[in-house]
Coordinates of C-alpha atoms in Angstrom, one line a residue:
M1 CA 177.7 180.4 21.1
P2 CA 178.7 183.7 22.3
S3 CA 180.6 184.5 19.1
V4 CA 177.5 183.8 17.4
Q5 CA 175.6 186.7 20.0
I6 CA 178.9 188.9 19.0
R7 CA 178.5 188.7 15.0
S8 CA 174.3 189.3 15.0
S9 CA 174.0 191.7 18.2
P10 CA 174.5 194.9 15.9
S11 CA 172.4 194.7 13.5
H12 CA 169.5 194.1 15.7
S13 CA 170.7 195.0 19.6
S14 CA 169.5 199.0 18.7
Q15 CA 166.9 198.9 17.5
P16 CA 164.2 196.7 16.2
A17 CA 164.3 197.6 12.4
P18 CA 163.0 194.7 10.0
M19 CA 166.2 192.9 8.4
T20 CA 167.6 192.4 5.2
V21 CA 168.1 189.7 3.8
T22 CA 171.3 189.6 3.7
D23 CA 171.1 189.6 7.9
L24 CA 167.7 187.5 7.9
K25 CA 170.0 184.9 5.2
Q26 CA 172.7 184.9 7.8
R27 CA 171.0 183.8 10.9
V28 CA 168.9 181.7 9.9
I29 CA 172.3 179.6 8.8
A30 CA 173.5 180.3 12.0
C31 CA 170.8 179.2 14.0
L32 CA 171.2 175.2 11.6
N33 CA 174.7 174.9 12.2
R34 CA 173.4 175.7 16.3
L35 CA 171.1 172.8 15.6
S36 CA 174.0 170.6 15.3
D37 CA 175.4 171.3 19.2
R38 CA 173.0 169.5 22.0
D39 CA 174.4 172.4 24.0
T40 CA 172.7 174.7 21.7
L41 CA 170.0 173.2 20.0
S42 CA 166.9 173.9 22.1
L43 CA 167.9 177.9 22.3
A44 CA 168.3 178.0 18.3
A45 CA 165.6 175.1 17.7
A46 CA 163.3 177.9 19.7
E47 CA 164.7 181.4 17.5
L48 CA 164.0 179.8 14.3
D49 CA 160.2 179.1 15.7
S50 CA 159.8 182.4 16.0
I51 CA 161.8 183.4 13.3
A52 CA 159.4 181.1 11.1
L53 CA 156.5 182.8 13.2
N54 CA 156.9 185.8 12.5
L55 CA 158.3 186.0 8.9
S56 CA 157.0 188.3 6.1
P57 CA 155.0 186.7 2.9
E58 CA 158.4 188.4 0.6
N59 CA 160.7 186.5 3.6
F60 CA 158.9 183.0 2.7
S61 CA 161.4 182.3 -0.2
L62 CA 164.3 182.6 0.8
F63 CA 163.0 180.7 3.9
I64 CA 162.2 177.7 2.5
N65 CA 165.6 178.2 0.4
C66 CA 167.6 177.7 3.3
L67 CA 165.6 174.7 4.9
Q68 CA 166.6 173.1 1.7
S69 CA 170.4 174.0 1.8
T70 CA 170.5 171.2 4.7
D71 CA 171.9 168.0 2.9
S72 CA 172.4 164.5 4.0
S73 CA 175.5 165.3 6.1
A74 CA 173.6 167.5 7.8
K75 CA 173.0 166.0 11.8
S76 CA 170.0 164.9 12.6
P77 CA 168.5 167.4 14.1
V78 CA 169.0 170.1 11.7
R79 CA 167.2 167.4 9.1
K80 CA 163.4 167.0 11.4
H81 CA 164.1 170.5 12.3
C82 CA 164.0 171.2 8.6
V83 CA 161.6 169.4 7.8
S84 CA 159.0 170.7 11.2
L85 CA 159.5 173.7 9.8
V86 CA 157.5 173.1 7.4
S87 CA 155.0 172.3 9.3
V88 CA 155.2 175.7 11.4
L89 CA 155.4 177.8 8.2
S90 CA 152.0 175.8 7.3
R91 CA 150.8 176.3 10.4
S92 CA 151.2 180.2 11.0
H93 CA 151.3 181.3 7.5
G94 CA 148.3 178.9 5.8
D95 CA 146.8 180.6 2.3
S96 CA 149.9 183.1 2.0
L97 CA 152.6 180.0 1.2
A98 CA 150.1 178.3 -1.7
P99 CA 152.1 180.5 -4.6
H100 CA 155.3 178.0 -2.2
L101 CA 153.6 175.2 -2.0
S102 CA 155.5 173.3 -4.7
K103 CA 159.0 174.2 -3.1
M104 CA 157.8 172.9 0.4
V105 CA 157.0 170.1 -1.0
S106 CA 159.8 169.1 -2.9
T107 CA 161.8 170.4 0.6
V108 CA 159.5 167.6 2.6
I109 CA 160.5 164.6 -1.2
R110 CA 164.1 165.2 -0.3
R111 CA 163.9 164.1 3.3
L112 CA 162.4 161.5 2.4
R113 CA 165.6 159.1 2.2
D114 CA 166.6 160.0 5.3
P115 CA 167.7 156.8 7.1
D116 CA 166.3 158.5 10.5
S117 CA 163.3 157.1 11.6
S118 CA 162.1 160.7 13.4
V119 CA 162.7 162.9 10.2
R120 CA 160.7 160.5 8.2
A121 CA 158.1 160.6 10.7
A122 CA 158.7 164.6 11.1
C123 CA 157.6 164.3 7.3
A124 CA 154.0 163.0 7.4
A125 CA 153.3 165.6 10.1
A126 CA 154.5 167.8 7.4
S127 CA 152.3 166.3 4.6
V128 CA 149.4 166.4 7.3
D129 CA 149.8 170.6 8.3
M130 CA 150.6 171.8 4.3
T131 CA 147.3 169.4 3.2
T132 CA 144.6 170.4 6.4
N133 CA 146.4 174.2 6.6
I134 CA 147.2 175.2 2.5
T135 CA 144.2 174.6 0.5
G136 CA 144.6 177.9 -1.9
Q137 CA 146.3 175.1 -3.7
P138 CA 145.1 172.2 -6.2
F139 CA 145.7 168.5 -3.9
S140 CA 147.1 167.9 -6.9
I141 CA 149.7 169.7 -6.4
L142 CA 151.1 167.7 -3.1
L143 CA 149.5 164.4 -4.0
G144 CA 151.2 164.1 -7.2
P145 CA 155.1 164.1 -6.3
M146 CA 154.2 161.3 -3.4
I147 CA 152.7 159.2 -6.0
E148 CA 155.7 159.8 -7.8
A149 CA 158.7 159.3 -5.7
L150 CA 156.6 156.1 -4.2
I151 CA 155.9 153.9 -7.8
H152 CA 160.0 154.8 -8.7
D153 CA 161.9 155.3 -6.0
C154 CA 163.3 152.1 -5.1
D155 CA 165.3 153.4 -2.0
P156 CA 163.6 151.6 1.0
N157 CA 163.3 154.8 3.2
A158 CA 162.1 156.5 0.4
Q159 CA 159.4 154.2 0.2
I160 CA 158.5 153.6 3.7
G161 CA 158.9 157.5 3.7
A162 CA 156.5 158.1 1.1
A163 CA 154.1 155.7 1.7
M164 CA 153.8 156.8 5.3
C165 CA 153.3 161.1 3.9
L166 CA 150.6 159.4 1.3
A167 CA 148.3 157.7 4.0
A168 CA 148.6 161.4 6.5
A169 CA 148.1 163.3 3.2
V170 CA 144.9 161.5 1.9
D171 CA 143.2 160.9 5.6
A172 CA 143.8 164.0 6.6
A173 CA 143.2 166.6 3.3
D174 CA 138.7 167.3 3.1
E175 CA 138.3 168.5 -0.7
L176 CA 140.4 165.5 -2.6
D177 CA 140.8 165.1 -6.4
V178 CA 139.1 161.4 -6.4
E179 CA 140.1 161.1 -10.5
Q180 CA 143.8 161.0 -9.3
L181 CA 143.4 159.0 -6.7
Q182 CA 141.5 156.0 -8.5
K183 CA 144.3 156.4 -11.5
A184 CA 146.9 156.1 -9.1
L185 CA 145.5 153.5 -7.4
P186 CA 145.8 150.4 -9.7
K187 CA 149.9 151.5 -9.9
I188 CA 150.3 151.2 -6.9
G189 CA 148.5 148.3 -6.3
K190 CA 151.4 146.4 -8.2
L191 CA 153.5 147.7 -5.9
L192 CA 152.2 144.5 -4.1
K193 CA 153.8 142.3 -6.2
S194 CA 157.2 144.6 -6.8
D195 CA 160.5 142.2 -5.1
G196 CA 162.0 145.9 -5.5
F197 CA 159.2 147.2 -3.7
K198 CA 160.2 146.2 0.6
A199 CA 157.7 148.5 2.9
K200 CA 154.9 146.4 2.1
A201 CA 153.2 147.3 5.4
E202 CA 153.1 151.3 4.9
L203 CA 151.8 150.8 0.7
L204 CA 149.2 148.7 2.5
G205 CA 148.3 151.4 5.0
A206 CA 148.8 153.7 2.2
I207 CA 146.0 152.0 -0.1
G208 CA 144.0 151.1 2.8
S209 CA 143.5 154.9 3.2
V210 CA 142.9 155.9 -0.2
I211 CA 140.1 152.7 -1.0
G212 CA 138.5 154.8 2.5
T213 CA 138.6 158.0 0.2
V214 CA 137.5 157.2 -3.1
G215 CA 135.3 154.5 -2.1
G216 CA 131.5 154.1 -3.2
R217 CA 132.9 157.4 -5.6
N218 CA 131.8 155.5 -9.4
S219 CA 134.3 152.3 -8.3
E220 CA 134.8 150.3 -10.6
K221 CA 134.3 145.8 -9.7
A222 CA 137.7 144.9 -11.1
V223 CA 140.0 147.0 -9.2
L224 CA 138.4 145.3 -6.3
D225 CA 138.8 141.6 -8.0
W226 CA 142.3 142.0 -8.1
L227 CA 142.4 144.2 -5.2
L228 CA 141.0 142.5 -2.6
P229 CA 143.5 138.8 -3.6
N230 CA 146.3 140.4 -3.4
V231 CA 145.8 142.5 -0.4
S232 CA 144.4 139.3 1.6
E233 CA 148.2 137.5 1.1
F234 CA 149.6 139.7 3.2
L235 CA 147.0 138.0 6.2
S236 CA 149.8 135.3 5.8
S237 CA 152.8 138.1 5.9
D238 CA 155.6 136.6 8.2
D239 CA 155.9 140.8 9.1
W240 CA 152.9 140.8 11.8
R241 CA 153.2 144.8 10.4
A242 CA 151.9 143.8 7.2
R243 CA 148.8 141.7 8.3
K244 CA 147.6 144.1 10.7
A245 CA 148.1 146.7 7.8
A246 CA 146.3 144.0 5.2
A247 CA 143.1 143.1 7.9
E248 CA 143.7 147.2 8.6
A249 CA 143.0 147.7 4.4
M250 CA 140.2 144.8 4.2
A251 CA 137.8 146.5 7.1
R252 CA 138.4 149.8 4.7
V253 CA 136.9 148.5 2.2
A254 CA 133.9 146.4 4.1
L255 CA 133.0 150.3 5.5
A256 CA 134.1 152.4 1.8
E257 CA 132.4 149.8 -1.0
E258 CA 128.6 149.5 0.0
E259 CA 127.9 148.4 -3.1
L260 CA 130.5 146.2 -4.4
A261 CA 131.7 145.0 -0.9
P262 CA 129.2 142.1 -0.4
L263 CA 129.5 140.2 -3.6
Y264 CA 133.0 139.5 -1.6
K265 CA 132.0 138.9 1.6
K266 CA 131.8 134.9 1.4
T267 CA 135.0 134.5 0.8
C268 CA 136.6 137.7 2.5
V269 CA 134.9 136.2 6.0
A270 CA 136.3 132.4 5.3
I271 CA 140.1 133.6 5.0
L272 CA 139.3 136.1 8.3
E273 CA 138.3 133.0 9.7
S274 CA 141.3 131.5 9.0
R275 CA 143.5 133.9 10.4
K276 CA 141.2 135.5 13.4
F277 CA 144.3 133.3 16.0
D278 CA 146.9 134.9 15.1
K279 CA 150.1 135.0 18.0
V280 CA 150.4 138.5 17.8
K281 CA 147.2 140.2 19.9
I282 CA 147.2 143.7 18.9
V283 CA 146.8 141.3 15.1
R284 CA 144.1 139.6 16.5
E285 CA 142.5 141.7 17.5
T286 CA 142.6 143.9 14.5
M287 CA 141.0 140.1 12.4
T288 CA 138.3 140.3 14.6
R289 CA 137.2 144.0 14.4
T290 CA 137.3 143.4 10.2
L291 CA 135.7 140.2 10.5
S292 CA 133.5 141.7 12.3
L293 CA 132.6 144.3 9.7
W294 CA 132.3 141.6 7.2
K295 CA 129.7 139.5 8.8
Q296 CA 127.9 142.8 9.3
L297 CA 127.6 143.5 5.4
E298 CA 124.2 142.2 4.0
G299 CA 124.3 140.1 0.8
D300 CA 126.0 137.3 0.5
S301 CA 126.1 134.4 2.8
T302 CA 128.4 134.5 5.0
E303 CA 128.5 130.8 6.2
V304 CA 132.1 129.1 5.8
S305 CA 133.0 125.6 6.0
E306 CA 135.8 125.2 8.6
S307 CA 137.1 122.2 7.7
S308 CA 140.9 120.6 6.2
S309 CA 140.7 124.0 3.6
S310 CA 144.0 126.0 3.4
S311 CA 144.6 129.1 3.4
K312 CA 145.7 128.7 -0.1
T313 CA 142.2 127.3 -1.1
A314 CA 140.3 130.4 0.4
S315 CA 142.5 132.9 -1.2
S316 CA 141.5 131.2 -5.0
G317 CA 137.8 131.5 -3.3
F318 CA 137.5 135.6 -5.7
S319 CA 137.9 134.1 -8.8
A320 CA 135.4 131.1 -7.9
T321 CA 133.2 134.0 -6.4
S322 CA 133.0 136.0 -8.9
G323 CA 132.7 133.3 -11.6
K324 CA 129.0 132.3 -9.4
R325 CA 128.0 135.2 -8.9
S326 CA 125.8 135.8 -11.6
N327 CA 124.0 132.8 -10.8
T328 CA 123.5 133.1 -7.0
L329 CA 122.2 136.9 -8.0
R330 CA 119.7 135.6 -10.1
G331 CA 116.5 134.7 -8.6
K332 CA 117.1 132.1 -5.8
D333 CA 116.1 134.2 -2.6
R334 CA 117.5 130.7 -0.6
N335 CA 116.8 131.0 2.8
L336 CA 120.5 130.1 4.5
N337 CA 121.9 128.7 7.0
A338 CA 123.1 130.5 10.5
P339 CA 126.7 131.6 11.0
L340 CA 128.8 129.4 12.6
S341 CA 128.9 131.7 15.7
S342 CA 125.5 130.9 16.2
K343 CA 124.9 127.6 19.0
S344 CA 121.7 126.7 16.9
N345 CA 121.9 123.4 15.5
D346 CA 118.8 124.0 13.9
V347 CA 119.4 124.1 10.0
E348 CA 116.6 125.5 8.1
P349 CA 114.7 123.9 5.3
L350 CA 115.9 123.9 1.8
D351 CA 113.3 124.8 -1.3
R352 CA 110.7 123.1 -2.9
G353 CA 112.5 123.5 -6.3
D354 CA 116.0 122.0 -5.1
T355 CA 117.1 119.4 -6.8
P356 CA 117.7 115.5 -4.7
K357 CA 121.4 116.5 -5.2
D358 CA 121.0 120.5 -3.5
V359 CA 119.5 118.2 -0.7
E360 CA 121.9 116.2 -0.6
Q361 CA 124.3 118.1 -0.7
E362 CA 123.3 120.6 1.6
A363 CA 122.4 117.1 4.4
V364 CA 126.4 116.6 4.0
V365 CA 127.2 120.3 4.5
S366 CA 124.4 119.9 7.7
K367 CA 126.6 116.8 9.2
E368 CA 129.8 118.8 8.8
K369 CA 129.0 121.9 10.5
R370 CA 127.5 119.0 13.8
K371 CA 131.2 117.6 13.8
T372 CA 132.9 120.9 13.4
L373 CA 130.2 122.6 16.5
E374 CA 131.4 119.7 18.4
V375 CA 135.0 121.0 17.9
K376 CA 134.5 124.1 19.1
R377 CA 132.5 123.1 22.2
A378 CA 134.7 120.9 23.4
L379 CA 137.6 123.6 22.6
F380 CA 135.5 126.4 23.8
P381 CA 133.4 124.8 26.7
A382 CA 131.6 127.3 29.0
K383 CA 133.2 129.1 32.2
T384 CA 130.5 127.5 34.2
Y385 CA 132.3 124.0 33.5
K386 CA 135.7 124.8 34.3
V387 CA 134.4 125.5 37.6
K388 CA 132.5 122.2 38.8
E389 CA 135.4 119.6 40.7
N390 CA 132.7 117.1 42.3
A391 CA 131.5 114.0 41.5
S392 CA 127.7 115.3 41.3
N393 CA 128.8 118.1 38.8
K394 CA 130.8 116.2 36.5
S395 CA 127.9 114.0 36.2
Q396 CA 125.9 117.3 35.4
V397 CA 128.5 118.4 32.3
V398 CA 127.9 115.1 31.0
Q399 CA 124.0 115.3 31.2
S400 CA 125.1 118.6 29.5
S401 CA 126.9 117.8 26.4
D402 CA 124.5 114.4 26.1
E403 CA 121.6 117.0 24.8
E404 CA 123.7 118.6 23.1
S405 CA 125.5 115.9 21.5
P406 CA 123.2 112.9 20.4
K407 CA 125.3 110.3 19.7
T408 CA 127.6 110.6 22.8
E409 CA 124.3 109.1 24.6
S410 CA 126.0 106.0 25.6
G411 CA 128.7 105.4 27.8
S412 CA 131.9 104.4 26.1
S413 CA 131.4 107.1 23.5
S414 CA 130.7 109.4 26.4
S415 CA 134.3 108.6 28.2
Q416 CA 135.8 109.0 24.6
A417 CA 134.3 112.8 24.6
K418 CA 135.5 113.0 27.8
N419 CA 139.3 112.2 27.3
N420 CA 139.1 113.6 24.2
A421 CA 138.0 117.1 26.2
E422 CA 140.1 117.2 29.0
E423 CA 143.1 116.6 25.9
L424 CA 142.0 120.0 24.1
S425 CA 142.3 121.9 27.5
L426 CA 145.8 120.9 28.5
I427 CA 146.1 121.2 24.7
R428 CA 144.5 124.7 25.0
N429 CA 146.3 125.7 28.4
Q430 CA 149.7 124.7 26.3
I431 CA 148.6 127.4 24.2
T432 CA 148.0 130.2 26.8
Q433 CA 151.5 129.4 28.2
I434 CA 153.1 129.6 25.2
E435 CA 151.8 132.8 24.2
K436 CA 152.5 133.9 27.6
Q437 CA 156.2 133.2 26.7
Q438 CA 156.0 135.5 24.1
S439 CA 154.5 138.0 25.1
S440 CA 157.2 138.4 28.5
L441 CA 160.1 137.6 25.4
L442 CA 158.6 140.5 24.2
D443 CA 158.2 142.8 27.4
L444 CA 162.0 141.5 27.9
F445 CA 163.8 142.4 25.1
Q446 CA 162.1 146.2 24.8
K447 CA 163.6 146.7 28.4
F448 CA 167.4 145.6 26.9
M449 CA 166.3 148.1 23.9
E450 CA 165.9 150.6 26.6
S451 CA 168.3 149.4 29.2
S452 CA 171.4 149.5 25.2
Q453 CA 169.7 153.6 24.7
N454 CA 170.6 153.9 28.6
G455 CA 173.7 152.1 28.1
M456 CA 174.3 154.2 24.9
Q457 CA 173.8 157.8 26.1
S458 CA 176.2 157.4 29.2
L459 CA 179.1 155.8 27.3
E460 CA 178.5 159.3 24.8
R461 CA 178.1 161.3 28.0
R462 CA 182.2 159.4 29.3
V463 CA 183.2 159.9 25.9
R464 CA 182.5 163.6 26.0
G465 CA 184.3 163.8 29.5
L466 CA 187.2 162.0 28.1
E467 CA 187.4 164.4 25.6
T468 CA 186.7 167.6 27.2
S469 CA 189.5 166.2 30.1
F470 CA 191.9 165.4 27.7
S471 CA 191.4 168.7 25.7
V472 CA 192.1 170.1 29.2
I473 CA 195.3 168.6 30.4
S474 CA 196.8 169.3 26.9
T475 CA 196.0 172.6 27.1
D476 CA 198.5 171.9 31.0
L477 CA 201.1 170.3 29.0
L478 CA 201.4 172.6 26.5
V479 CA 201.8 175.9 29.4
S480 CA 203.7 173.9 31.5
R481 CA 206.3 173.0 28.4
S482 CA 206.4 177.2 26.9
I483 CA 207.1 178.3 30.6
T484 CA 209.7 175.3 31.3
Q485 CA 211.4 176.9 27.7
N486 CA 211.2 180.2 28.0
G487 CA 209.8 180.8 32.5
N488 CA 214.1 181.4 33.2
P489 CA 216.3 183.2 30.7
K490 CA 219.3 183.4 33.1
R491 CA 219.0 180.0 33.6
N492 CA 219.2 179.5 29.5
A493 CA 221.8 182.3 28.6
C494 CA 223.7 180.9 32.0
R495 CA 224.0 176.9 30.1
Q496 CA 225.2 178.8 26.6
N497 CA 227.4 180.1 28.2

């Protein structure tokens, strides 16, 4: 560090005159080299930020070239701060950097393969800053390379970084090239089926951002016909991040596609209903919010039969729904049954024009619905029922359950229903205990990771201390050796004689 100050001081200490191109380049490279040392990291970063803030337009190209000169062999702080300097430039100089936007985008794209997640996060932040501050160039200059990297790069880190940057840039942009995004959406969506594309969670986030932006602007039904089934498949993925991202993407569709989304309401509600009890809390909350958005849509029926149908059958409903859509929207204005979340057991009458076969089918559906409601009441009883413990209160509970279900009027059926409720209550308690154990395991894992990181940092500090001690000891040994060999010339002369 002192040698660098001596080297750079003659040209700046005496006069505040502007630096030459050679001086600026040497100063920037020296600061980048100092980023590799933890002792000089903060000072070098502050100096580079100051240079970027006060940079003149004629030196933009030189500064960006210096940032591009760093490669993957540089340490992580160097790679990360080079990308962060792109953000500093964008926020400080704005549209003055418009002629250099493609070079800045190239600097960010080169860092998408970085194995350090903090560097990729800096790339996403730089994409946002370039999008919001440099508006003198078309958005396609930024969007095009990111889409190309997302589609064609086979490196998993590059796939993650490109998807993050694309989603961040699209969400931050005020004016987008909607036509370019609409053309790119099918290409991006095909990656969901590609085995070579590993960053499915980040890809779903990017798809959700694109849908939220271009939705409702001359959208094509054919795009949603293949997109929604592919996205909904990830609601049952083993990766909880993919399940959460898929639910968020479906929420974007419900919000953005006001005209087309109701056509898929029944099927999407069915799938979300079957997946709303996810074992991860944040995914459950996302599923619930998405389900609420789809239920609020006007148009198609929201009634779902919660029987033994599998998720595969539910997902296949997209094709069946699209085939029956024309018959549903013709002229029959039916007053459909209320959703299962309703507490009422009443079934509204059918139209007079219905055939006896339709009436029989509706009767079967209403019967299954009553059974489903009974199971749901047994699984999720009111809190007031749990508090009552004495004999009189127990009889009150039986009376209230008898009013809701006429089939439990006899004593034997009542006791059987009571036993079933107790068994279901035990099952529910066991499920609650399992969820608590899972959350405690996650907390223990996080604490273990934190302690491991602290241990690694402590080990690194000890290793550096040992290296310093070793260098001091070796220096002392060299000095003592030279003293013993050359310290007493008379004694050596006597030995020779």
